[in-house]
Coordinates of C-alpha atoms in Angstrom, one line a residue:
Chain A
X29 CA 1.1 -55.2 53.2
X30 CA 0.6 -51.6 53.3
X31 CA 3.9 -51.1 51.0
X32 CA 2.9 -53.1 48.2
X33 CA -0.9 -51.9 48.5
X34 CA 0.2 -48.3 48.1
X35 CA 3.1 -49.6 45.2
X36 CA -0.4 -50.7 43.5
X37 CA -2.0 -47.7 43.8
X38 CA 0.9 -45.7 42.7
X39 CA 1.6 -47.7 39.3
X40 CA -1.4 -46.5 37.5
X41 CA -1.0 -42.9 38.6
X42 CA 2.7 -42.7 36.9
X43 CA 1.4 -44.6 33.9
X44 CA -1.4 -42.1 33.6
X45 CA 1.3 -39.3 33.6
X46 CA 3.6 -40.8 31.9
X47 CA 1.2 -41.7 29.1
X48 CA 0.3 -38.1 29.0
X49 CA 4.0 -36.8 28.5
X50 CA 4.3 -39.1 25.7
X51 CA 0.9 -38.3 23.7
X52 CA 1.0 -34.2 24.2
X53 CA 4.4 -33.5 22.4
X54 CA 3.0 -35.0 19.4
X55 CA 0.0 -33.2 19.6
X56 CA 2.2 -30.3 19.5
X57 CA 4.5 -30.9 17.1
X58 CA 1.8 -32.0 14.8
X59 CA 0.1 -28.7 15.2
X60 CA 3.2 -26.5 14.6
X61 CA 4.1 -28.6 11.6
X62 CA 0.6 -27.9 9.7
X63 CA -1.4 -24.7 10.9
X64 CA 0.8 -22.5 12.9
X65 CA 4.0 -23.0 11.1
X66 CA 3.6 -19.5 10.1
X67 CA 3.3 -18.2 13.7
X68 CA 5.9 -20.1 15.2
X69 CA 8.2 -19.1 12.5
X70 CA 7.4 -15.3 13.5
X71 CA 8.5 -15.6 17.2
X72 CA 11.6 -18.1 16.6
X73 CA 14.2 -16.1 15.4
X74 CA 16.1 -17.2 12.0
X75 CA 19.7 -18.2 12.1
X76 CA 21.4 -16.8 9.5
X77 CA 24.8 -17.0 8.6
X78 CA 27.2 -14.1 9.8
X79 CA 28.6 -11.6 7.7
X80 CA 25.5 -11.2 5.6
X81 CA 24.5 -7.6 4.6
X82 CA 20.5 -8.0 5.2
X83 CA 20.1 -4.5 5.0
X84 CA 18.1 -2.7 2.5
X85 CA 20.0 0.3 2.5
X86 CA 23.1 -0.3 0.2
X87 CA 25.3 1.8 -2.0
X88 CA 24.2 0.5 -5.5
X89 CA 24.5 3.3 -7.8
X90 CA 20.8 4.2 -8.0
X91 CA 19.1 7.5 -8.1
X92 CA 17.2 7.0 -5.1
X93 CA 20.7 6.4 -3.1
X94 CA 22.2 9.5 -4.7
X95 CA 19.1 11.4 -3.8
X96 CA 19.2 10.6 -0.4
X97 CA 22.8 11.1 -0.3
X98 CA 23.4 14.5 -1.9
X99 CA 19.7 15.9 -0.8
X100 CA 19.3 17.4 -4.3
X101 CA 17.1 17.1 -7.2
X102 CA 19.9 16.5 -10.1
X103 CA 17.2 15.8 -12.8
X104 CA 15.5 18.1 -15.2
X105 CA 13.3 15.7 -16.8
X106 CA 11.1 12.8 -15.9
X107 CA 9.9 10.6 -18.4
X108 CA 8.1 7.4 -19.7
X109 CA 9.9 5.6 -22.2
X110 CA 8.6 2.3 -24.1
X111 CA 11.4 0.2 -25.0
X112 CA 10.5 -1.2 -27.9
X113 CA 12.9 -4.2 -27.5
X114 CA 11.5 -5.2 -24.2
X115 CA 8.0 -4.1 -25.0
X116 CA 7.9 -2.3 -21.4
X117 CA 7.6 1.2 -20.0
X118 CA 10.9 2.9 -18.1
X119 CA 10.8 5.0 -15.9
X120 CA 13.5 7.4 -16.6
X121 CA 15.1 10.3 -15.2
X122 CA 17.0 12.8 -17.6
X123 CA 17.2 10.0 -20.2
X124 CA 18.5 7.1 -17.4
X125 CA 16.2 4.2 -16.1
X126 CA 15.5 4.5 -12.4
X127 CA 16.6 1.6 -10.6
X128 CA 15.3 -0.6 -8.0
X129 CA 16.6 -1.5 -4.5
X130 CA 18.5 -4.6 -6.1
X131 CA 19.5 -2.7 -9.0
X132 CA 17.3 -3.5 -11.7
X133 CA 15.8 -1.4 -14.3
X134 CA 12.4 -0.2 -13.0
X135 CA 10.6 -1.1 -15.8
X136 CA 6.7 -2.1 -16.1
X137 CA 5.0 -4.2 -18.7
X138 CA 2.5 -2.6 -21.4
X139 CA -0.4 -3.2 -19.8
X140 CA 0.8 -1.6 -16.8
X141 CA 1.2 1.8 -18.9
X142 CA -0.9 3.9 -16.4
X143 CA 1.3 3.0 -13.2
X144 CA 4.5 3.8 -15.4
X145 CA 2.6 7.1 -16.0
X146 CA 2.1 7.6 -12.0
X147 CA 5.4 6.8 -11.0
X148 CA 7.0 9.3 -13.2
X149 CA 4.2 11.8 -11.9
X150 CA 5.6 10.6 -8.4
X151 CA 9.0 11.7 -9.4
X152 CA 8.3 14.5 -10.8
X153 CA 6.3 15.9 -8.1
X154 CA 8.3 15.0 -5.2
X155 CA 6.7 16.8 -1.9
X156 CA 10.4 17.0 -0.3
X157 CA 14.2 16.2 -1.4
X158 CA 14.7 14.4 1.6
X159 CA 13.7 11.1 -0.2
X160 CA 11.5 8.8 2.6
X161 CA 9.9 5.4 1.5
X162 CA 6.2 7.3 2.4
X163 CA 7.1 9.8 -0.4
X164 CA 6.6 7.2 -3.2
X165 CA 4.6 4.5 -2.2
X166 CA 3.9 3.5 -6.1
X167 CA 7.5 3.4 -6.4
X168 CA 8.1 1.3 -3.7
X169 CA 5.5 -1.0 -4.2
X170 CA 6.6 -1.9 -7.9
X171 CA 10.2 -2.2 -7.2
X172 CA 9.3 -4.7 -5.0
X173 CA 7.1 -6.7 -7.3
X174 CA 10.0 -6.6 -10.1
X175 CA 12.7 -7.5 -7.7
X176 CA 10.7 -10.3 -6.4
X177 CA 9.9 -11.3 -10.1
X178 CA 13.6 -11.1 -11.1
X179 CA 14.9 -13.1 -8.4
X180 CA 12.1 -16.0 -8.9
X181 CA 13.1 -16.3 -12.7
X182 CA 16.6 -15.8 -12.0
X183 CA 19.5 -18.3 -11.6
X184 CA 21.9 -16.0 -10.2
X185 CA 24.6 -17.4 -7.9
X186 CA 23.8 -14.7 -5.1
X187 CA 20.5 -15.2 -4.9
X188 CA 20.3 -16.4 -1.8
X189 CA 21.9 -12.9 -0.7
X190 CA 19.2 -11.4 -2.9
X191 CA 16.5 -13.4 -1.2
X192 CA 17.8 -12.3 2.9
X193 CA 17.2 -8.8 1.1
X194 CA 13.8 -8.3 0.2
X195 CA 12.5 -11.6 1.5
X196 CA 11.4 -15.1 -0.2
X197 CA 7.7 -15.6 -2.1
X198 CA 6.9 -18.5 0.1
X199 CA 7.4 -16.9 3.4
X200 CA 5.4 -13.4 1.8
X201 CA 2.8 -16.2 1.4
X202 CA 2.9 -17.8 4.9
X203 CA 3.0 -14.3 6.4
X204 CA -0.1 -13.3 4.4
X205 CA -2.1 -16.4 5.7
X206 CA -1.6 -16.0 9.2
X207 CA -4.1 -12.8 8.8
X208 CA -6.7 -15.1 8.0
X209 CA -6.5 -16.6 11.2
X210 CA -6.9 -13.4 12.7
X211 CA -9.0 -11.3 10.4
X212 CA -10.4 -8.2 11.6
X213 CA -13.9 -9.6 9.4
X214 CA -14.0 -12.5 11.4
X215 CA -13.7 -11.3 14.5
X216 CA -17.2 -10.2 16.2
X217 CA -17.7 -7.7 19.0
X218 CA -20.4 -8.3 22.1
X219 CA -23.8 -7.4 22.0
X220 CA -23.6 -4.4 24.5
X221 CA -20.6 -2.6 22.7
X222 CA -22.3 0.8 21.5
X223 CA -25.5 -0.5 22.5
X224 CA -25.6 -3.1 19.8
X225 CA -24.9 -0.7 17.1
X226 CA -21.5 -2.3 16.2
X227 CA -22.5 -5.7 16.4
X228 CA -25.3 -4.9 14.2
X229 CA -23.3 -2.9 12.0
X230 CA -20.8 -6.2 11.7
X231 CA -23.2 -8.6 11.0
X232 CA -24.8 -6.6 8.3
X233 CA -21.0 -6.4 6.4
X234 CA -19.2 -9.3 7.5
X235 CA -21.9 -12.2 7.5
X236 CA -22.3 -11.4 3.6
X237 CA -18.5 -11.1 3.0
X238 CA -17.8 -14.8 5.1
X239 CA -20.8 -16.6 3.1
X240 CA -19.2 -15.1 -0.2
X241 CA -15.4 -16.0 0.5
X242 CA -16.9 -19.5 1.8
X243 CA -18.5 -20.1 -1.5
X244 CA -15.5 -18.6 -3.3
X245 CA -12.9 -21.1 -2.2
X246 CA -15.3 -24.1 -2.2
X247 CA -15.6 -23.4 -6.0
X248 CA -12.2 -23.1 -6.4
X249 CA -11.3 -26.2 -4.8
X250 CA -13.7 -27.8 -6.9
X251 CA -12.5 -26.7 -9.7
X252 CA -9.0 -27.5 -9.1
X253 CA -10.2 -31.0 -8.3
X254 CA -10.0 -33.1 -4.8
X255 CA -8.8 -30.2 -2.3
X256 CA -11.6 -31.0 -0.4
X257 CA -11.8 -34.4 1.6
X258 CA -15.0 -35.4 0.4
X259 CA -17.7 -34.4 -2.4
X260 CA -20.1 -32.6 -0.2
X261 CA -17.4 -30.9 2.0
X262 CA -17.6 -27.0 2.2
X263 CA -14.9 -24.3 3.0
X264 CA -15.8 -22.9 6.2
X265 CA -14.2 -19.8 7.8
X266 CA -13.8 -20.1 11.3
X267 CA -14.7 -16.8 13.2
X268 CA -14.6 -15.9 16.8
X269 CA -17.6 -14.2 18.7
X270 CA -16.8 -12.6 21.4
X271 CA -20.1 -13.1 23.1
X272 CA -20.0 -16.6 23.3
X273 CA -16.7 -17.6 22.8
X274 CA -15.0 -14.9 25.3
X275 CA -11.5 -14.4 24.2
X276 CA -9.9 -17.3 22.5
X277 CA -7.7 -17.4 19.4
X278 CA -9.2 -17.7 16.5
X279 CA -7.8 -20.3 13.6
X280 CA -8.7 -21.6 10.4
X281 CA -8.5 -25.3 9.7
X282 CA -5.8 -27.1 7.7
X283 CA -7.9 -27.9 4.5
X284 CA -8.9 -24.2 4.4
X285 CA -5.5 -22.8 4.9
X286 CA -4.4 -25.4 2.3
X287 CA -7.1 -24.5 -0.4
X288 CA -6.3 -20.5 0.3
X289 CA -2.6 -21.2 -0.2
X290 CA -3.2 -23.2 -3.3
X291 CA -5.0 -20.3 -4.5
X292 CA -2.1 -17.8 -3.7
X293 CA 0.4 -19.7 -5.6
X294 CA -1.7 -18.9 -8.7
X295 CA -1.4 -15.2 -8.4
X296 CA 0.8 -13.4 -10.4
X297 CA 3.5 -11.2 -8.2
X298 CA 2.4 -7.9 -9.1
X299 CA -1.2 -9.1 -7.8
X300 CA 0.4 -10.9 -4.9
X301 CA 2.5 -7.8 -3.4
X302 CA -0.7 -6.0 -4.3
X303 CA -2.4 -8.3 -1.6
X304 CA 0.7 -7.8 0.7
X305 CA 0.3 -4.1 0.8
X306 CA -3.7 -4.3 1.3
X307 CA -3.4 -7.0 4.0
X308 CA -0.8 -5.2 5.7
X309 CA -3.2 -1.6 5.6
X310 CA -6.1 -3.4 6.5
X311 CA -4.6 -6.3 8.9
X312 CA -7.5 -8.3 7.2
X313 CA -6.9 -11.0 4.7
X314 CA -10.3 -11.1 3.2
X315 CA -10.2 -6.9 2.5
X316 CA -7.3 -7.8 0.7
X317 CA -8.6 -10.3 -1.2
X318 CA -11.7 -8.2 -1.9
X319 CA -9.8 -5.7 -3.3
X320 CA -8.0 -7.6 -6.0
X321 CA -11.3 -8.8 -6.7
X322 CA -12.4 -5.6 -7.4
X323 CA -9.6 -4.0 -9.1
X324 CA -8.0 -6.7 -11.8
X325 CA -10.3 -5.9 -15.0
X326 CA -8.3 -8.1 -17.1
X327 CA -11.0 -11.0 -18.8
X328 CA -8.8 -13.7 -18.2
X329 CA -7.7 -13.6 -15.1
X330 CA -10.8 -12.3 -13.5
X331 CA -12.3 -15.5 -14.7
X332 CA -9.7 -18.2 -13.6
X333 CA -8.7 -16.5 -10.4
X334 CA -10.8 -13.5 -9.1
X335 CA -14.8 -14.1 -10.4
X336 CA -14.7 -17.8 -10.8
X337 CA -18.0 -18.6 -8.2
X338 CA -19.6 -16.0 -10.7
X339 CA -21.0 -17.0 -14.3
X340 CA -22.3 -14.0 -15.1
X341 CA -20.2 -10.7 -15.6
X342 CA -22.6 -8.8 -14.5
X343 CA -22.5 -10.5 -11.2
X344 CA -18.7 -10.0 -10.6
X345 CA -17.9 -9.5 -7.2
X346 CA -17.1 -5.8 -6.4
X347 CA -16.6 -3.7 -3.9
X348 CA -14.7 0.2 -4.2
X349 CA -12.1 1.4 -2.1
X350 CA -14.5 3.0 0.3
X351 CA -16.4 0.0 1.2
X352 CA -13.4 -1.8 1.7
X353 CA -12.1 0.7 4.3
X354 CA -15.6 0.7 6.1
X355 CA -15.3 -3.0 6.6
X356 CA -11.5 -2.9 7.6
X357 CA -12.0 0.3 9.9
X358 CA -15.7 -0.3 11.2
X359 CA -14.4 -0.4 14.7
X360 CA -12.4 2.9 14.6
X361 CA -15.2 4.7 12.8
X362 CA -17.6 3.8 15.7
X363 CA -14.9 5.2 18.0
X364 CA -14.6 8.4 16.2
X365 CA -18.5 9.1 16.0
X366 CA -18.8 8.2 19.5
X367 CA -15.7 10.5 21.0
X368 CA -14.9 12.5 18.4
X369 CA -11.6 12.4 15.9
X370 CA -8.2 13.2 17.4
X371 CA -5.8 15.1 15.7
X372 CA -2.7 14.1 14.1
X373 CA -4.2 10.4 14.6
X374 CA -7.6 9.8 12.8
X375 CA -7.2 12.3 10.2
X376 CA -3.6 11.1 8.8
X377 CA -5.1 7.7 9.4
X378 CA -7.7 8.2 7.2
X379 CA -5.8 9.6 4.2
X380 CA -3.1 6.2 5.1
X381 CA -5.7 3.9 4.4
X382 CA -6.4 5.5 1.3
X383 CA -3.5 6.1 -0.2
X384 CA -2.4 2.7 0.8
X385 CA -5.3 0.7 -0.2
X386 CA -5.6 2.8 -3.5
X387 CA -1.9 2.2 -4.5
X388 CA -2.6 -1.5 -4.2
X389 CA -5.3 -1.2 -6.5
X390 CA -3.2 0.7 -9.3
X391 CA -0.5 -2.0 -8.9
X392 CA -2.6 -4.8 -9.4
X393 CA -4.8 -2.9 -11.9
Chain B
X17 CA -25.4 -7.8 -3.5
X18 CA -22.2 -6.1 -4.1
X19 CA -21.7 -6.8 -7.9
X20 CA -20.0 -4.9 -10.4
X21 CA -23.4 -3.5 -12.2
X22 CA -25.1 -2.2 -9.5
X23 CA -22.3 0.2 -8.6
X24 CA -22.9 4.1 -9.5
X25 CA -19.8 5.9 -10.5
X26 CA -19.1 9.5 -11.5
X27 CA -19.1 10.1 -15.0
X28 CA -16.0 10.3 -17.0
X29 CA -16.3 14.0 -17.5
X30 CA -16.4 14.9 -13.7
X31 CA -14.1 12.3 -13.1
X32 CA -11.7 14.1 -15.6
X33 CA -12.3 17.6 -14.2
X34 CA -11.2 16.3 -10.8
X35 CA -8.4 14.9 -12.0
X36 CA -7.1 17.7 -13.7
X37 CA -7.4 19.8 -10.6
X38 CA -5.8 17.6 -8.4
X39 CA -2.8 17.2 -11.0
X40 CA -2.7 20.8 -10.8
X41 CA -3.0 21.6 -7.2
X42 CA 0.1 18.8 -6.8
X43 CA 2.1 20.3 -9.8
X44 CA 1.6 23.9 -8.1
X45 CA 2.7 22.7 -4.8
X46 CA 5.7 20.9 -5.9
X47 CA 6.8 23.9 -8.0
X48 CA 6.6 26.1 -4.8
X49 CA 9.1 23.7 -3.2
X50 CA 11.5 23.2 -6.0
X51 CA 11.6 26.9 -7.1
X52 CA 11.8 28.0 -3.6
X53 CA 15.4 27.6 -3.6
X54 CA 16.2 29.3 -7.2
X55 CA 13.9 32.3 -6.2
X56 CA 16.0 32.6 -2.9
X57 CA 19.3 33.3 -5.4
X58 CA 17.5 35.4 -7.9
X59 CA 16.6 37.6 -4.7
X60 CA 20.0 37.6 -3.5
X61 CA 21.2 38.3 -7.0
X62 CA 18.9 41.5 -7.5
X63 CA 19.7 42.5 -3.6
X64 CA 23.1 42.4 -4.7
X65 CA 22.6 44.6 -8.0
X66 CA 20.5 47.1 -5.9
X67 CA 23.2 47.8 -3.5
X68 CA 25.7 48.3 -6.4
X69 CA 23.4 50.7 -8.3
X70 CA 22.9 52.8 -5.4
X71 CA 26.4 53.1 -4.7
X72 CA 26.9 54.4 -8.1
X73 CA 24.0 57.0 -6.9
X74 CA 21.7 55.4 -10.0
X75 CA 18.3 54.6 -10.3
X76 CA 17.0 51.7 -8.7
X77 CA 13.0 51.9 -9.1
X78 CA 13.6 49.4 -12.2
X79 CA 15.4 46.4 -9.9
X80 CA 13.0 47.3 -7.0
X81 CA 10.0 46.7 -9.4
X82 CA 11.7 43.5 -10.3
X83 CA 12.1 42.3 -6.6
X84 CA 8.5 42.7 -6.2
X85 CA 7.7 41.0 -9.2
X86 CA 10.0 37.7 -7.8
X87 CA 7.8 38.4 -4.5
X88 CA 4.6 38.2 -6.2
X89 CA 5.6 35.6 -8.6
X90 CA 6.1 32.9 -6.3
X91 CA 2.5 33.5 -4.8
X92 CA 0.9 33.1 -8.4
X93 CA -0.1 29.6 -8.9
X94 CA 0.0 28.6 -12.9
X95 CA -2.9 27.3 -14.8
X96 CA -1.2 25.4 -17.4
X97 CA -1.1 21.5 -16.5
X98 CA 2.6 20.3 -17.5
X99 CA 1.5 16.6 -17.3
X100 CA -1.0 16.4 -20.1
X101 CA 0.0 13.0 -21.4
X102 CA -1.7 11.5 -17.7
X103 CA -5.0 13.3 -18.9
X104 CA -4.5 12.1 -22.5
X105 CA -3.8 8.6 -21.3
X106 CA -7.1 8.3 -19.7
X107 CA -9.0 10.0 -22.3
X108 CA -7.7 7.4 -24.7
X109 CA -8.6 4.8 -22.0
X110 CA -12.3 6.0 -21.6
X111 CA -13.0 6.2 -25.2
X112 CA -11.4 2.4 -25.6
X113 CA -14.3 1.1 -23.3
X114 CA -15.9 -1.8 -25.0
X115 CA -18.9 -2.3 -22.9
X116 CA -20.9 -0.9 -19.9
X117 CA -18.9 -3.2 -17.9
X118 CA -15.7 -2.3 -19.1
X119 CA -16.7 1.2 -18.5
X120 CA -17.6 0.6 -15.2
X121 CA -13.8 -1.1 -14.3
X122 CA -12.5 2.1 -16.1
X123 CA -14.5 4.6 -14.0
X124 CA -13.6 2.7 -10.9
X125 CA -10.0 2.8 -11.6
X126 CA -10.2 6.6 -12.4
X127 CA -11.5 7.4 -9.2
X128 CA -9.3 5.2 -7.9
X129 CA -6.4 7.2 -9.1
X130 CA -8.1 10.4 -8.1
X131 CA -8.5 9.2 -4.6
X132 CA -4.7 7.9 -4.4
X133 CA -3.3 11.2 -5.9
X134 CA -5.5 13.4 -3.6
X135 CA -4.8 11.1 -0.4
X136 CA -1.3 10.9 -1.1
X137 CA -1.1 15.0 -1.1
X138 CA -3.2 15.2 2.3
X139 CA -1.1 12.6 3.9
X140 CA 2.3 14.6 3.3
X141 CA 0.1 17.9 4.2
X142 CA -0.9 16.7 7.4
X143 CA 2.8 15.2 8.5
X144 CA 4.1 18.5 7.7
X145 CA 1.8 20.3 9.7
X146 CA 2.0 17.8 12.7
X147 CA 5.6 17.5 12.6
X148 CA 7.3 21.2 11.4
X149 CA 10.7 19.8 12.1
X150 CA 10.6 17.0 9.1
X151 CA 10.6 20.2 6.4
X152 CA 12.8 22.4 8.5
X153 CA 16.5 23.3 6.8
X154 CA 19.4 21.9 9.0
X155 CA 20.4 25.6 9.7
X156 CA 17.2 26.5 11.2
X157 CA 17.0 23.5 13.4
X158 CA 20.8 24.3 14.5
X159 CA 19.7 27.9 15.3
X160 CA 16.5 26.7 17.1
X161 CA 18.3 24.0 19.2
X162 CA 21.0 26.3 19.9
X163 CA 18.0 29.0 20.9
X164 CA 16.1 26.1 23.3
X165 CA 19.3 26.2 25.4
X166 CA 19.9 30.3 25.5
X167 CA 22.5 30.1 22.9
X168 CA 22.5 32.0 19.7
X169 CA 24.4 31.1 16.6
X170 CA 26.8 33.5 15.3
X171 CA 25.6 35.2 12.0

């Protein structure tokens, strides 16, 4: 009798455990597939075929390589030449066009004449002959865009090899999307920090920004048709309030992520790389998109992509670079006000922010 | 509200002036670096000539003044801008502004250009200041490394 009774008792217990085991992996796997695909990818090392050259360093006969290896300035003249056949501006050293890391000519469309001039200026005023990537920020972002455009449009047989070197567009987008989860502008501090001043400033800066972008992506979703589950549904950005939420992760809903990804798919590649640069600098997706929205002044793309929730041209959304720095770097600004600037850290950081964000702005202009 | 029409920018004139100033600073800075090697060579050549003249007991005042001039020469900054086409480009751009809004975007862009040039230059200056080893010549590095452990590199 006793045995039977104990059996009877034990049966529901095992069943409960079993059901838990069955259900939980389903939940985890579906989550993985949708919302955390990007983040999971980042932690699991990808298996790549052996023997493939994945380094950016290469032996292509480009001028940058020649300079890096010989350390002597071998050119006399830097020019920007308008190529009438292709209708593009080429940056040339002594009449020979510069090459990107993948070996394509460094040529920019006619609308980016200013960028071509500034890249030429960068080369004619190198601060040091030991070439470092930080010495040529405009060249590096422009070359990255050109490489990605060429890969994107080419049907070359060694396309996969080239993708391995500079990255795939879809991966770039997914990686950028991850920054929307942990966006600087979506995390609010506790009310007791800096006697409430920081939180007050955050509310003042971030709440209108969040409202603006919720409106922006909602309008976008409506214009694109049924991206939202129902008629009156709105895009809502999840944010983390450390006062009530404590320490937990922040994650955007699948609908939001899909809408934002849909929007990203429409961006021209130059803008996409500018966005990437801005996001990597500011660690904030919203700051990056704000930069794009404030600096692209081509009327057509403005209307379709960047100012789509604004009817009147006078109401076009705009923030200056300084305002974007303030939003993204707010906490450091408060820290240096309270404790003072640390040499070799804050001063370098400050100009680094400015040069990175402005180089992104100049790339998408 | 953060709208473009409510933004206030400096005028084209001041921005152009700032751009000119910044371009000139960058030009002088890089000229100094690029010419340093040339100057060294020229000075060595003049010194060699001077020694030769001294051996022949001839007048060296001419060579001396040349050397002095060379030494002074690298301190003088030029006021003539080489990359005038950039200034000209922005003059054309500013003249082509269609309306007030377009002009604002153009002003915004121009101030970005200046901020970029300025912060890029400051960034490299700060890096060099805090990491003196970055711009040091290989010979100097070897010399200093040897000195640190109590050795001297033979002349």
